[in-house]
mmCIF file of C-alpha atoms in Angstrom:
data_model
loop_
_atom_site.group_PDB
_atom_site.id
_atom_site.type_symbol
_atom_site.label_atom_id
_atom_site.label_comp_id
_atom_site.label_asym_id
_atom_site.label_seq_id
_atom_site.Cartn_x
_atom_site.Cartn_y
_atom_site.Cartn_z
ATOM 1 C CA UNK P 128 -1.848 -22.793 46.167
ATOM 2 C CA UNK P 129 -4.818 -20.459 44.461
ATOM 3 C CA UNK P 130 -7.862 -22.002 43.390
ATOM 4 C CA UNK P 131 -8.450 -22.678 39.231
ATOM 5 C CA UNK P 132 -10.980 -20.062 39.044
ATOM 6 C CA UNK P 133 -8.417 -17.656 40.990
ATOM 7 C CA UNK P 134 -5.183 -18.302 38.751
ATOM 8 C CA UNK P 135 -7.618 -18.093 35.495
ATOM 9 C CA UNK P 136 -8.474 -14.540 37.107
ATOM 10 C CA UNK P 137 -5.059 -13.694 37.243
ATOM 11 C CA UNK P 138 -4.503 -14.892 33.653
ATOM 12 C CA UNK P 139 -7.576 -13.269 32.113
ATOM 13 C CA UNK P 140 -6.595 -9.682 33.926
ATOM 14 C CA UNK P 141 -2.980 -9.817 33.140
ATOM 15 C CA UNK P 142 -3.188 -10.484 29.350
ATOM 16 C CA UNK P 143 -5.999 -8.169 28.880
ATOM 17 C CA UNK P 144 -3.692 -5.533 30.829
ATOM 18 C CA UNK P 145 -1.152 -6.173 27.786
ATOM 19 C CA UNK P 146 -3.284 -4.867 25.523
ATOM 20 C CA UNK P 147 -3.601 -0.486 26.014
ATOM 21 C CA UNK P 148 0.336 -0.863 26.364
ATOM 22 C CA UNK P 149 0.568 -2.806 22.599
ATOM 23 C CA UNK P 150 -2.053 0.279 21.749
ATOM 24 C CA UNK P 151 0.439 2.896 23.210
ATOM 25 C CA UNK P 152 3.306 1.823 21.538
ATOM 26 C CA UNK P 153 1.603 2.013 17.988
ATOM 27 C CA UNK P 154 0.415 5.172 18.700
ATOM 28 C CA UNK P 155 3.852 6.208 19.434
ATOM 29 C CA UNK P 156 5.021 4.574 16.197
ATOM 30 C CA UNK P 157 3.028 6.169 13.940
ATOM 31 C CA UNK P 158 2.346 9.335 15.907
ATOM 32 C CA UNK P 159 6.141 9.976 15.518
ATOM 33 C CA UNK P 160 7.223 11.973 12.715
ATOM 34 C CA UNK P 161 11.059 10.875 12.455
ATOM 35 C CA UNK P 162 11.942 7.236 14.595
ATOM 36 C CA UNK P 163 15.060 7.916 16.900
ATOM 37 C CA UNK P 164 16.776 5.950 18.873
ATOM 38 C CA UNK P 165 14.977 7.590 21.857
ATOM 39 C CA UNK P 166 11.379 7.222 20.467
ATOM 40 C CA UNK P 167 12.497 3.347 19.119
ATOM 41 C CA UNK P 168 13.253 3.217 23.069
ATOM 42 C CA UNK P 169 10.763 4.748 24.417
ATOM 43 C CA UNK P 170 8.301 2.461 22.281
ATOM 44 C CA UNK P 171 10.348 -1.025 23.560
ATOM 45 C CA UNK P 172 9.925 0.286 26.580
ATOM 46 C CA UNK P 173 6.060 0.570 26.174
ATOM 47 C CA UNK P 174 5.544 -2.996 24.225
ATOM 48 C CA UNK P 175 7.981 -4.677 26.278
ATOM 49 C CA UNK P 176 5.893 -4.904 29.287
ATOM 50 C CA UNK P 177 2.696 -5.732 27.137
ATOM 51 C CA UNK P 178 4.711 -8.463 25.790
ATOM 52 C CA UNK P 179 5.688 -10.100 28.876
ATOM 53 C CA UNK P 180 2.199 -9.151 30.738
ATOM 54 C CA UNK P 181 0.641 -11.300 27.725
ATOM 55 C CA UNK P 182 3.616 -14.053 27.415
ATOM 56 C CA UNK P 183 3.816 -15.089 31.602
ATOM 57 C CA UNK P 184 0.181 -16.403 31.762
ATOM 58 C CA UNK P 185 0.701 -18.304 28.606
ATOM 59 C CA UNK P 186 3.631 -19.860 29.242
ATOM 60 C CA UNK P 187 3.175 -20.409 32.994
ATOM 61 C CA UNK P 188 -0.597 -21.165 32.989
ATOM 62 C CA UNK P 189 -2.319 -21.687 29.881
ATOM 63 C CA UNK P 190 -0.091 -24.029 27.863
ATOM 64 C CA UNK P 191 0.155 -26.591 30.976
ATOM 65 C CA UNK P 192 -3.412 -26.643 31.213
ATOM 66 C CA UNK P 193 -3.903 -27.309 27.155
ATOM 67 C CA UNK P 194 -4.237 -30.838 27.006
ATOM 68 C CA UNK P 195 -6.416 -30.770 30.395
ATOM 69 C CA UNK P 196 -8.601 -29.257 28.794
ATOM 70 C CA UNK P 197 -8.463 -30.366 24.892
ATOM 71 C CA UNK P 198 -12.093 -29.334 23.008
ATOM 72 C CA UNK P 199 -12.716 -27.658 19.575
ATOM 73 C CA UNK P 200 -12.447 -24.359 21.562
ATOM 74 C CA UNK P 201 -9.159 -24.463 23.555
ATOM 75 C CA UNK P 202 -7.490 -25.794 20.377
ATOM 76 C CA UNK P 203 -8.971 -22.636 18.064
ATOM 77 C CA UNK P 204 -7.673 -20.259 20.980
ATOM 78 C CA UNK P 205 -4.555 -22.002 21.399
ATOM 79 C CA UNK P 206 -4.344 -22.060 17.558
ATOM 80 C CA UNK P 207 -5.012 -18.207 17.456
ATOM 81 C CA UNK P 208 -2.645 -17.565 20.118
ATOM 82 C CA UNK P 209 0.294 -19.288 18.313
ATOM 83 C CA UNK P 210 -0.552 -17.640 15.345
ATOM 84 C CA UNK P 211 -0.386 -14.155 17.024
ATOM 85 C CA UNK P 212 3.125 -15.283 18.106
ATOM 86 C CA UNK P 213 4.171 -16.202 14.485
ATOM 87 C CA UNK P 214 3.029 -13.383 13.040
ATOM 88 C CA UNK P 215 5.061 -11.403 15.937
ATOM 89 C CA UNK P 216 8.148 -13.298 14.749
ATOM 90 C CA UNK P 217 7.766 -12.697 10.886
ATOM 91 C CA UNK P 218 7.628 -9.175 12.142
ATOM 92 C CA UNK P 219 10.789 -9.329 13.894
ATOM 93 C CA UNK P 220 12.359 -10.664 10.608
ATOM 94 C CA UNK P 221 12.004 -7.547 9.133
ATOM 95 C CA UNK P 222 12.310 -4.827 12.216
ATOM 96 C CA UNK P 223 15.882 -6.937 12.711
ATOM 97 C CA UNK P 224 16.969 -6.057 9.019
ATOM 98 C CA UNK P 225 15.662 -2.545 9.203
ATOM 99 C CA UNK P 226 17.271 -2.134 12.633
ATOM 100 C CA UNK P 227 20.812 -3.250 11.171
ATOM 101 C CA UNK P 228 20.332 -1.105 7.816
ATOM 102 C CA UNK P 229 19.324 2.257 10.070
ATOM 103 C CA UNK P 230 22.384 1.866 12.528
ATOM 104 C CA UNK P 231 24.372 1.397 9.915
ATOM 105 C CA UNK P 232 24.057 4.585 8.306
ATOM 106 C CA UNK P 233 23.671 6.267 11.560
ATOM 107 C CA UNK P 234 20.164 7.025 11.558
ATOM 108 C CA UNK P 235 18.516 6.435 15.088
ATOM 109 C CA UNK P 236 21.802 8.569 16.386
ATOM 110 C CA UNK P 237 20.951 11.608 13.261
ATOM 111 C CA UNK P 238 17.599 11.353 12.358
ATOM 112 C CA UNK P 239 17.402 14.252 10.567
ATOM 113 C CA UNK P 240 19.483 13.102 7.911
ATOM 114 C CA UNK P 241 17.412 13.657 4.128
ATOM 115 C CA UNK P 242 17.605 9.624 3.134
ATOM 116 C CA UNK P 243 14.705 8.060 2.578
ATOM 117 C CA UNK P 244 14.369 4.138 3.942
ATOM 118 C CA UNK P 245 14.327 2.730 0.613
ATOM 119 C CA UNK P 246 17.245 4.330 -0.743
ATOM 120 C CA UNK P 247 19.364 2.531 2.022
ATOM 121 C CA UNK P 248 18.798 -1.299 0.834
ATOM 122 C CA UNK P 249 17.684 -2.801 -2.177
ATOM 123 C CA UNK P 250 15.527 -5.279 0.008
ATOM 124 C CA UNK P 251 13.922 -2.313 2.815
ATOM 125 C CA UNK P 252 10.308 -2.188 1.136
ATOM 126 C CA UNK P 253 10.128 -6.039 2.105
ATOM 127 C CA UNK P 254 11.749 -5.655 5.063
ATOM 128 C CA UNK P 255 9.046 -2.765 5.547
ATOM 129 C CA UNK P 256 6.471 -5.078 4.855
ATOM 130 C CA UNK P 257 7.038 -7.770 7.053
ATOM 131 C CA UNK P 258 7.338 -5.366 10.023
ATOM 132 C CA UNK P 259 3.882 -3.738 8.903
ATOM 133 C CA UNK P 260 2.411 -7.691 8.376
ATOM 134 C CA UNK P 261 3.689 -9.173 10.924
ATOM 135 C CA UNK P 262 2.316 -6.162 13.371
ATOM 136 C CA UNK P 263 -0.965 -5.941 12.228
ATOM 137 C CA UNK P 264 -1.350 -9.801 12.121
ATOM 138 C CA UNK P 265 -0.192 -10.424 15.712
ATOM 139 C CA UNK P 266 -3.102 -7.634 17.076
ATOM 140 C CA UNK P 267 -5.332 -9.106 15.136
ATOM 141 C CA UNK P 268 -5.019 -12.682 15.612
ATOM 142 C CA UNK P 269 -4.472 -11.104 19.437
ATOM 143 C CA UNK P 270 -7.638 -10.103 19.582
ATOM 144 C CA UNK P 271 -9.556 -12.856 18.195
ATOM 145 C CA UNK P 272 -7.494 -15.043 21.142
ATOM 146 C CA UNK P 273 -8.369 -12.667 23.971
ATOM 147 C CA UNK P 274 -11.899 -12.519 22.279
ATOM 148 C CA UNK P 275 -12.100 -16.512 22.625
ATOM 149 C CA UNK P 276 -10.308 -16.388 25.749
ATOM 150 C CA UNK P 277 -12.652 -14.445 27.071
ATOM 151 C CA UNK P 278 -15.489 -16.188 26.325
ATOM 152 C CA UNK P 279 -13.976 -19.387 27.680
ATOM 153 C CA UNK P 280 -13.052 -17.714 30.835
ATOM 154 C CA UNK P 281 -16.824 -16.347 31.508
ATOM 155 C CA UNK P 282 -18.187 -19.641 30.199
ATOM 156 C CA UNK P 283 -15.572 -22.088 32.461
ATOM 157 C CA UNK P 284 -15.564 -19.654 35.439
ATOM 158 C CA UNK P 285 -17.761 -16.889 35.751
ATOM 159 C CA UNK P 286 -21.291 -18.637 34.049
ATOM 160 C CA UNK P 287 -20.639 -21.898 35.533
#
């Protein structure tokens, strides 16, 4: 089996990897004048691997090793890491609703229709909201993680 310093390699390079692919699929979010169903594709199929290049050494490497290694700055990452993942879940609460309320009235299949968002549920600006919260929260809290977990990685492996 690898060596610590070789798996927390691994770890470090694979989550920072996640990161132009979560930039990429805002871009295509916002640089996209109407969301079809092919540019709400094409952006899972951006995030997606992001997601799961960010999610594997967390799961698999980091959260074993939590306890192992238990100071004031593992818990602040780990604590910035799970709030990144709430924040990605309150966003899901609202792209669910807005997904549902769009196929409903056909809308990823005929963009072009003249409706706008809030006209098609009483509750969209919230729903709106949380997907727009929840988004900007996970990158940020993201970022302060990485930002921590990179300084723990340098400190713990590379500075040693």
């Amino acid at each position: 089996m690898a060596d610590e310093t070789t798996l927390a390699t691994l770890a470090a390079i694979t989550v920072t990897a996640s990161f132009p692919f979560y930039l990429y699929g805002a871009w295509i979010m916002i640089d996209a004048e109407t969301v079809s169903w092919d540019v709400l594709v094409y952006h899972l199929k951006i995030i997606f691997p992001g997601l799961v290049l960010n999610t594997v050494p967390v799961v698999t490497w980091m959260l074993p090793r939590l306890f192992q290694q238990l100071n004031g700055l593992s818990a602040l990452h780990a604590i910035l890491g799970l709030q990144a993942y709430a924040m990605l879940i309150f966003a899901l609460t609202g792209i669910v609703r807005i997904f549902q309320t769009k196929w409903e009235v056909d809308l990823y299949r005929d963009p072009d229709q003249d409706v706008s968002l809030d006209d098609l549920h009483e509750n969209m600006g919230a729903w709106r909201g949380r997907l727009r919260v929840g988004v900007f929260g996970y990158v940020i809290f993201w970022v302060f993680a990485w930002l921590l977990g990179i300084y723990r990685y340098l400190s713990g492996y590379v500075f040693v």
